[in-house]
Every structure is written in structure tokens, then in C-alpha cells.
Coordinates of C-alpha atoms in Angstrom, one line a residue:
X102 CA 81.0 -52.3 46.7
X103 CA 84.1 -53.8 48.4
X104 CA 85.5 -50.4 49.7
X105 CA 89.7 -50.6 49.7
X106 CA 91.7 -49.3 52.7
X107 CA 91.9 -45.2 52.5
X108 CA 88.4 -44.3 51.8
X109 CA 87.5 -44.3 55.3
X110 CA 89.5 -42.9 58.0
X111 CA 90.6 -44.9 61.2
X112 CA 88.5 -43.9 63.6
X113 CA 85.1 -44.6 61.3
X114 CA 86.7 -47.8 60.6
X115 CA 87.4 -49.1 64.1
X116 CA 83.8 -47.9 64.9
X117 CA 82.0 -49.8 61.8
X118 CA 84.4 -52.6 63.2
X119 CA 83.0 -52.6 66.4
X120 CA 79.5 -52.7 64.7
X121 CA 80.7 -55.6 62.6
X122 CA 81.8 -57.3 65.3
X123 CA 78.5 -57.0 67.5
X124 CA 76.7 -57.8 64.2
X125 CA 78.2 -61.3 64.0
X126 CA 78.2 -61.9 67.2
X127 CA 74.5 -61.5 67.4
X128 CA 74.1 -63.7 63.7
X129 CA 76.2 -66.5 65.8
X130 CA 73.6 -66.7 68.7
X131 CA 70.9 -66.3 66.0
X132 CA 72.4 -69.1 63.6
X133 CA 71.8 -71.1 66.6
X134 CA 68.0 -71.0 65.9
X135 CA 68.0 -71.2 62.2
X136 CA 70.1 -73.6 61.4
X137 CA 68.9 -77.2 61.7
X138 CA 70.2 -80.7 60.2
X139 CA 68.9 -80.0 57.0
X140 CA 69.7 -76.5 56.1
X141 CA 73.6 -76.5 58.2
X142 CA 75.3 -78.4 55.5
X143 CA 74.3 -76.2 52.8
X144 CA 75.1 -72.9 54.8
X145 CA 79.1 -73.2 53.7
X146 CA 77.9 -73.9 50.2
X147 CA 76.1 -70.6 50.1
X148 CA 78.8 -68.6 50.9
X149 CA 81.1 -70.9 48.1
X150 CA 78.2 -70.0 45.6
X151 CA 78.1 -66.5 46.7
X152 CA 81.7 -66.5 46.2
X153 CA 81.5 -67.1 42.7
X154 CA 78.7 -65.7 41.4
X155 CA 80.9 -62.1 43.0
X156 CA 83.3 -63.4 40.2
X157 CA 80.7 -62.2 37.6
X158 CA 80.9 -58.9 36.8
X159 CA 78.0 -57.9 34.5
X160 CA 78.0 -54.6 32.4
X161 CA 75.4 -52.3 34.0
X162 CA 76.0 -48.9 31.8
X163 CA 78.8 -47.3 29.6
X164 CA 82.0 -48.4 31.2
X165 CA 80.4 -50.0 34.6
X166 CA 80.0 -52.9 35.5
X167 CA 77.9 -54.6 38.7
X168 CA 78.0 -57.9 40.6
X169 CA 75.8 -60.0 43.1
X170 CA 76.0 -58.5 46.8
X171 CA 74.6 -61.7 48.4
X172 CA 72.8 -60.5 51.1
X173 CA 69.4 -61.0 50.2
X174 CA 70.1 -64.1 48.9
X175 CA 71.5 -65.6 52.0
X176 CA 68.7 -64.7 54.0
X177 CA 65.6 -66.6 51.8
X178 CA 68.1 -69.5 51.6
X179 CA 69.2 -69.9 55.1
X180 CA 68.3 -67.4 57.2
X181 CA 69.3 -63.6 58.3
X182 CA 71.8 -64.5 61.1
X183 CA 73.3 -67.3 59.1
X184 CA 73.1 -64.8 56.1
X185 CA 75.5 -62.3 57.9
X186 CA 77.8 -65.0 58.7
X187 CA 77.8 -66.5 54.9
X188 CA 78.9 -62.9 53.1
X189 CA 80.9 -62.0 56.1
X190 CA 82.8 -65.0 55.4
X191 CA 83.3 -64.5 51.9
X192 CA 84.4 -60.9 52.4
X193 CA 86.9 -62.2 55.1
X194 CA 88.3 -65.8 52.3
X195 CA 88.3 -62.2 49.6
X196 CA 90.1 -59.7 51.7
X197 CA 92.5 -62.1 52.7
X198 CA 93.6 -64.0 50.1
X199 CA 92.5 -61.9 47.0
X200 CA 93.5 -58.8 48.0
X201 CA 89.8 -57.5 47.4
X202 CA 88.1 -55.1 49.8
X203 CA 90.9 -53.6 52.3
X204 CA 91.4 -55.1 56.0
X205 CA 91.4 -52.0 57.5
X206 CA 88.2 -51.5 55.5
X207 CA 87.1 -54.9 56.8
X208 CA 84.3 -53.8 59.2
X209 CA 83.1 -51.1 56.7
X210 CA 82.3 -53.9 54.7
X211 CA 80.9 -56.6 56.7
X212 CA 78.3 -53.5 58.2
X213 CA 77.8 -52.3 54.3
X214 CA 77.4 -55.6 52.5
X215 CA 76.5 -58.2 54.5
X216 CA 74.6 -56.6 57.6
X217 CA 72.6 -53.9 55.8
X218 CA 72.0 -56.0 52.5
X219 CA 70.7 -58.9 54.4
X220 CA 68.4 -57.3 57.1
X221 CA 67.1 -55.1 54.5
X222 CA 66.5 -57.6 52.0
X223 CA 64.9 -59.9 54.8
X224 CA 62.5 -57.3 56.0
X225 CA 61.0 -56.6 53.2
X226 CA 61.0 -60.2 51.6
X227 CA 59.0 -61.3 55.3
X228 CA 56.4 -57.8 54.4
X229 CA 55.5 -59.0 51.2
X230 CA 55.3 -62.7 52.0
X231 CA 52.7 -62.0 54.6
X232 CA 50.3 -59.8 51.9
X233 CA 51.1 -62.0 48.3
X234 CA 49.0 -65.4 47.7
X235 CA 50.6 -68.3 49.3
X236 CA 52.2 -70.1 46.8
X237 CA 56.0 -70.5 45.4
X238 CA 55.6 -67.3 43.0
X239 CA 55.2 -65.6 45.8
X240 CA 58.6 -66.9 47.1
X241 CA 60.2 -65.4 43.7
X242 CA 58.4 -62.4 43.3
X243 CA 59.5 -61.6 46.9
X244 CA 62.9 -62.7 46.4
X245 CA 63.4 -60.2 43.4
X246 CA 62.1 -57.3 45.2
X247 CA 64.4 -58.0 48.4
X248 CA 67.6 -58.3 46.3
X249 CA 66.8 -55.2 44.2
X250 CA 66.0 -52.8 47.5
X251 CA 69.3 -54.2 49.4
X252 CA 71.5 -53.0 47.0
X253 CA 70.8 -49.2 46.6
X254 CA 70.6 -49.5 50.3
X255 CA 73.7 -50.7 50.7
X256 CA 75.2 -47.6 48.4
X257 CA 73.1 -45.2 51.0
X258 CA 74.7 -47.1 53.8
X259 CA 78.5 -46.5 52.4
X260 CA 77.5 -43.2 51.3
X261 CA 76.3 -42.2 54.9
X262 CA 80.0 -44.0 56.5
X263 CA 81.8 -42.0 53.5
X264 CA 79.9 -38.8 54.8
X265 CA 81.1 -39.0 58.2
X266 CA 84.5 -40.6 57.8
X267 CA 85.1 -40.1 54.2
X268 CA 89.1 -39.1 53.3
X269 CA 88.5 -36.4 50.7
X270 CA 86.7 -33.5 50.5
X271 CA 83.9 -34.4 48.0
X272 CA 80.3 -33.2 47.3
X273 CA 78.6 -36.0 49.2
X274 CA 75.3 -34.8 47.2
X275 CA 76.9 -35.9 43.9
X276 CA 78.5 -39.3 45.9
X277 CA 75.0 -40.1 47.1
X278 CA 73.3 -39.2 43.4
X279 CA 76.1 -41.6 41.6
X280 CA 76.1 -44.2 44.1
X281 CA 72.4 -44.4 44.2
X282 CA 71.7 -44.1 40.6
X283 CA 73.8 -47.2 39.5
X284 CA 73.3 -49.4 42.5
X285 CA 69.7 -49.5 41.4
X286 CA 71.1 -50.3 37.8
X287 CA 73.0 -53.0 39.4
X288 CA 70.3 -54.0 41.9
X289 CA 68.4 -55.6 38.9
X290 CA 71.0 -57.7 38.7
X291 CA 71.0 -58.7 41.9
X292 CA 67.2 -59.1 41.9
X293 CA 67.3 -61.6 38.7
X294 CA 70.1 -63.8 40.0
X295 CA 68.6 -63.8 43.3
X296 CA 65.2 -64.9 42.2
X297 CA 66.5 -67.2 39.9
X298 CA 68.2 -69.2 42.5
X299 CA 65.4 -69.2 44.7
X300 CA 63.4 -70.6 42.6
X301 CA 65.3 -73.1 40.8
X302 CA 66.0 -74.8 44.9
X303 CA 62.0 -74.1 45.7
X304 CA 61.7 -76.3 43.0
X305 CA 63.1 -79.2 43.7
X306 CA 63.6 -78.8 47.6
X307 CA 61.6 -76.3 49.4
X308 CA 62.3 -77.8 52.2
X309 CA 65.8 -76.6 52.1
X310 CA 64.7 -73.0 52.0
X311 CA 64.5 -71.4 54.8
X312 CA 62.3 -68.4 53.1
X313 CA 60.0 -71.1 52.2
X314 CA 59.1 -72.3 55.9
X315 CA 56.0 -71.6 55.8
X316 CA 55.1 -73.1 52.2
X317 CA 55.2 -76.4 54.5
X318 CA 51.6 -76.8 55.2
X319 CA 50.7 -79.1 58.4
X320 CA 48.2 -82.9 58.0
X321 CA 45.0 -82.3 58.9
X322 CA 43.1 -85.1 60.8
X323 CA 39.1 -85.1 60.9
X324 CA 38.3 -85.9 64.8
X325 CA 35.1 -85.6 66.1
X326 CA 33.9 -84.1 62.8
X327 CA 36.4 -81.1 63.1
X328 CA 39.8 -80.8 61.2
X329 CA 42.8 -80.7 63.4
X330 CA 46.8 -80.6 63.5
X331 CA 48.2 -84.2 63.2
X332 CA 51.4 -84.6 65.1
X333 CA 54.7 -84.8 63.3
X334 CA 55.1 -87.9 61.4
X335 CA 58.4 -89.6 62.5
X336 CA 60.1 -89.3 59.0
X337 CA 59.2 -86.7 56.2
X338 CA 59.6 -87.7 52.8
X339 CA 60.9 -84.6 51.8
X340 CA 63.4 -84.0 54.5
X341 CA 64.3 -87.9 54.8
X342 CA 66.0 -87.4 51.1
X343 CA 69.7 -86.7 51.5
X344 CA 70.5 -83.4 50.6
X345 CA 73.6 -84.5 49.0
X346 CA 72.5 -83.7 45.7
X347 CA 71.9 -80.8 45.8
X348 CA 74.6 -79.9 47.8
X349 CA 76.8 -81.4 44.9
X350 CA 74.6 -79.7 42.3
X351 CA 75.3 -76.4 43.8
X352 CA 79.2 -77.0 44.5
X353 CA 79.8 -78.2 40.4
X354 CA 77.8 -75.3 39.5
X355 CA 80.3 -72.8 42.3
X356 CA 82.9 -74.7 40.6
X357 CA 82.2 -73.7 37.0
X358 CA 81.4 -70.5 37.4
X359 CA 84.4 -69.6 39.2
X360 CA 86.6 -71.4 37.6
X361 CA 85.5 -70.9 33.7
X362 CA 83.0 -68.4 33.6
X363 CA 84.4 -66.2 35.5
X364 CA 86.7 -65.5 32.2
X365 CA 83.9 -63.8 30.6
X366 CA 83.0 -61.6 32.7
X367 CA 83.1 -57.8 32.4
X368 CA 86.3 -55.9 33.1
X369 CA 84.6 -52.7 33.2
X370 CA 85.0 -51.3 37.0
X371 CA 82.3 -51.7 39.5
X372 CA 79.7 -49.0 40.7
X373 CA 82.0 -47.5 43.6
X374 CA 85.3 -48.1 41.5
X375 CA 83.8 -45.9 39.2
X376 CA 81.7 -43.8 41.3
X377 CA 85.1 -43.1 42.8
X378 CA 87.0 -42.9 40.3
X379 CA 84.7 -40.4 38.7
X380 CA 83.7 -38.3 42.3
X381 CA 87.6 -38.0 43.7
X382 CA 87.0 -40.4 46.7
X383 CA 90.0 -42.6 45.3
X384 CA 92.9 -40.1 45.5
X385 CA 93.8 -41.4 49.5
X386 CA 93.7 -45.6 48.5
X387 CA 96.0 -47.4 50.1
X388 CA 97.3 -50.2 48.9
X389 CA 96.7 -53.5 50.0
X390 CA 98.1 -55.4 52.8
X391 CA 97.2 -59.0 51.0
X392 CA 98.8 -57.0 47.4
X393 CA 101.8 -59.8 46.8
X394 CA 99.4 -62.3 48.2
X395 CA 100.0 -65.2 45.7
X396 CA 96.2 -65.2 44.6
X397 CA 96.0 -61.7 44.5
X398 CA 93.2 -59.8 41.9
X399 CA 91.6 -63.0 41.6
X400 CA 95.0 -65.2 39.6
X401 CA 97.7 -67.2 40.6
X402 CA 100.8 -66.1 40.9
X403 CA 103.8 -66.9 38.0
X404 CA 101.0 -68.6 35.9
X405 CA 101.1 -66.8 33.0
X406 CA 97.9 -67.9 31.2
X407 CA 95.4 -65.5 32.1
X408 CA 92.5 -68.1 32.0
X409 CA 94.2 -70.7 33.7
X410 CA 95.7 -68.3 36.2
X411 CA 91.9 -66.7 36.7
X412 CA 90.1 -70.4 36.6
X413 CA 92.4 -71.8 39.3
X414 CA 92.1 -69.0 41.6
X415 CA 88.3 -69.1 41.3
X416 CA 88.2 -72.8 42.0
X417 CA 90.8 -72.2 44.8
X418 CA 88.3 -69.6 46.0
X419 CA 85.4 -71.6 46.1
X420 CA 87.0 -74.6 47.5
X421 CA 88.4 -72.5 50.7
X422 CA 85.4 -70.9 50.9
X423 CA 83.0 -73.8 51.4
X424 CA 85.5 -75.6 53.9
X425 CA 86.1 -72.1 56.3
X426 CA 81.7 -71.5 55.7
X427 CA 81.0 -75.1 56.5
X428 CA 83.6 -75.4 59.5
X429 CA 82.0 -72.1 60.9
X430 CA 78.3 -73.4 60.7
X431 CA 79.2 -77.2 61.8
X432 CA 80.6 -75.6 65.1
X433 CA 77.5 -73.5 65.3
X434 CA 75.6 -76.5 64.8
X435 CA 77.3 -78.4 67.2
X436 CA 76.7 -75.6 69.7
X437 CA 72.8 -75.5 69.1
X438 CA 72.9 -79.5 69.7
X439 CA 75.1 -79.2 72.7
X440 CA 72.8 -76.8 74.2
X441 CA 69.6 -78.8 73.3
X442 CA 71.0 -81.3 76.1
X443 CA 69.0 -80.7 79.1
X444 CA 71.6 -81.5 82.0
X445 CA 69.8 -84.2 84.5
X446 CA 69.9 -83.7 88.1
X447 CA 72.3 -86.1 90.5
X448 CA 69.0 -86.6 92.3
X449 CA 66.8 -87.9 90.0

């Protein structure tokens, strides 16, 4: 779904960039809210694992291939607003250094993959939470269906920017038809990996989740014969354990899959490479401004072994990743605490 420079003309990209822009603005303020001394630290190792799983490629049909989008899978975990700001920064660490997704392009993608993916997946995810049993099933069952409706979306949403700034005269019936019909292919994907995740951190932590809120049911006191909210303990048990495990668990895990399973992966091109390929919409690419970027298509540079070259590149990934996503949330954080503090008047 990364869309390369050339597909969309200038003045469709400098409008999706303004709506990119306004998009994470907004997520900023909003991260403010969500984000809270549990779930900040694992916000930059979201967009790490997110990272990495993208490194997957999966075969989808004959000579296609899909991989993980993200969006919905941000949002359950830590929220829409900080959701938006984990792909966007993964599509910014990929455009930048891996040549992947064109900067020009840059805004067409943040709006496509990480603003429509996320608020689409959220919506629904928050629909069918309020109407399924109570219960951590739930939590899955919603999870898959979020991931597997963001994705198809997502292809409407690129097919509606191609339709109005599109560089080749194309039948955009066809586009829509192709883009549709293997996004949903590719959505299951999405949908499985998603819910997968979900509920392997449910699990152990549900505290950590921010999906899950409202699995956290409240002490009931009996007073006066009648069963009533006790106030917030001091500590809870669940949130007084360090989250460092998990946060390790999930950066080894980043790490491996980026930097050795990754190798495996399909080579197949993904649903628009081949969608565009296949429809005409590639004859205007442009090529990349990051193409002699030393990490470019995902290896390093003058290392000739193509797993080595494609393992350190993922780990390189993932580690630049979760440093410029944690940086990013700690100063929203710090922003949330800051404005917390009640200024006290000289008077009093």
C-alpha cells in the first residue's frame, strides 16, 4: 500500500499533505489523553513491532503478495491518536531511510495508511465492543473484524486520491475492482495477525491495552446494605508490575522478525505493486529521492550476503524505529504531565 512518488500529482499530494499534517496534529493533542505511565513506554515499541511485522510479506493469490497495515492494531493497543502517530512514524523511519513509499507521496500515505486504517478500524472495534458479551473474546473477535474492514478501506481511500489526482489515464472502475478485491484477500491477514497480538498482550497484561479499558472492572463495597464504587486503591497489582517484560518480550520478538524472518518472506509484489503493475498506474513512478540511501529496499549497502544484508537492515529498522517512536511519545508524555501542573496563584 506504500504508494511511490508519481502516482499522484502535486497538487493532490500537497493537499493529502496538508490533511496529513492536520491529522497528526490533532493525534498529538489526542495522545495527550491516551497515553498514561503505563501504556507511553510501549507506544515506541508498537511502531518498532509494526515495523517489522511490514517486513513480512505473505502470499495472498497467484503472484501477490500482502502485509500488515498497522492501523487497527495501534489503535486497540494504544489508542487512535497515538495509533496515527505510531504508523505515521514508521512510514516516515521507511520513506526515509528504506527508500519505501515516496516523500512526495509522504502525505498520501500517512492519510491512506495510518489515518483512515486506524479511525476505521477503531470505530468499528468500539461498535462491536459495546453489543458483544464482556469478556476478553470479545476483545479478539473485535480486533479481527477492525483489522479486516481497515484494509479494503484503505484501498477505497487510495483509489478515491488516485481518482482525483491519479497520473494516468486508467479505468478507475477496474482500479477500484482490483484494489478492492485483494485488499480484502490481504485484510485477513491483517485481521489474524491483529487478533493474534491482541490477545496474546490481553493475556498476560490487559492492563496495557488500551482496547481493553473497560475489561477493568471497579471494587464494590457493601455500605448501608447497597453495593457501591470503592475509591482507587493506592497501588494496583496489575499496573504496579513493571512493564519491562513485556516491553523486552515485544522488542526480541521486533528483533527476530526483522532481522531473520524477514528472509522468508514472500517476494511476490504487493496488492498495489501489482494492481499497478497490472492496471497502468505505474508508467509515471518516479524514482526515489532516498534510492542510493545506504539501507535502501530494505539491505545494507556493499554487504553482499543477501540475508545478512536483509537481517541487519531489519534490525537497524527496528532499532531506529523504537528510539524516534519512543522519543516522540516521551515528549508527548512530558507535555500531558507538564500540563497536569495547576499553576498556583502569588496570592495564595
Amino acid at each position: 500500500m506504500h504508494v511511490p512518488d508519481g502516482f499522484i500529482d502535486a497538487p493532490v499530494s500537497a493537499a493529502t499533505g496538508v490533511v496529513a499534517a492536520a491529522a497528526v496534529a490533532v493525534s498529538l493533542r489526542g495522545a495527550r489523553r491516551e497515553l498514561d505511565e503505563r501504556t507511553a513506554p510501549l507506544a515506541g515499541l508498537v511502531a518498532a513491532f509494526i515495523f517489522a511485522v511490514q517486513m513480512l510479506n505473505f502470499p495472498v493469490a497467484a503472484g501477490t503478495s500482502g502485509h500488515l497495515l498497522g492501523g487497527a492494531l495501534a489503535a486497540i493497543l494504544v489508542g487512535p491518536c497515538t495509533g496515527v502517530l505510531c504508523v505515521s512514524v514508521v512510514l516516515l523511519m521507511q520513506g526515509i531511510l528504506f527508500a519505501d513509499g515516496g516523500l512526495t507521496a509522504l502525505g498520501v500515505n500517512i492519510t491512506d495508511m495510518a489515518v483512515v486504517t486506524t479511525v476505521v478500524a477503531y470505530a468499528v472495534f468500539r461498535a462491536l465492543v459495546k453489543v458483544l458479551p464482556r469478556g476478553r473474546r470479545s476483545i479478539t473477535v473485535a480486533s479481527f473484524a477492525a483489522a479486516l474492514l481497515s484494509v479494503p478501506a484503505a484501498a477505497v481511500a487510495f483509489t478515491l486520491i488516485y481518482w482525483v489526482g491519479g497520473t494516468t489515464d486508467v479505468s478507475i472502475g477496474k482500479v477500484t475492482t482490483a484494489m478492492v478485491g485483494v485488499h480484502v484477500l490481504i485484510g485477513i491477514g491483517e485481521a489474524t495477525i491483529t487478533a493474534l497480538t491482541v490477545a496474546a498482550v490481553v493475556a498476560v497484561r490487559p492492563d496495557l491495552v488500551y482496547g481493553a479499558r473497560d475489561l477493568r472492572q471497579r471494587l464494590k463495597l457493601r455500605v448501608g446494605g447497597e453495593l457501591v464504587d470503592a475509591p482507587d486503591p493506592v497501588a494496583v497489582p496489575a499496573a504496579a508490575r513493571s512493564h519491562r517484560t513485556v516491553w523486552l518480550a515485544g522488542l526480541v520478538t521486533s528483533l527476530v522478525l526483522a532481522g531473520g524472518v524477514s528472509f522468508y518472506a514472500s517476494a511476490s509484489p504487493d496488492g498495489l505493486e501489482k494492481v499497478a503493475a497490472d492496471q497502468g498506474i505505474d508508467r509515471k513512478t518516479e524514482k526515489h529521492a532516498a534510492a542510493d540511501s545506504p539501507l535502501a529496499d530494505y539491505g545494507v549497502k556493499d554487504v553482499d550476503d543477501a540475508r545478512l544484508s536483509g537481517g541487519l537492515a531489519g534490525v537497524i529498522g527496528v532499532g531506529v524505529t523504537v528510539v524516534a517512536g519512543s522519543a516522540v511519545f516521551w515528549a508527548v508524555r512530558r507535555r500531558r504531565t507538564a500540563d497536569d501542573v495547576t499553576p498556583v496563584s502569588a496570592g495564595v
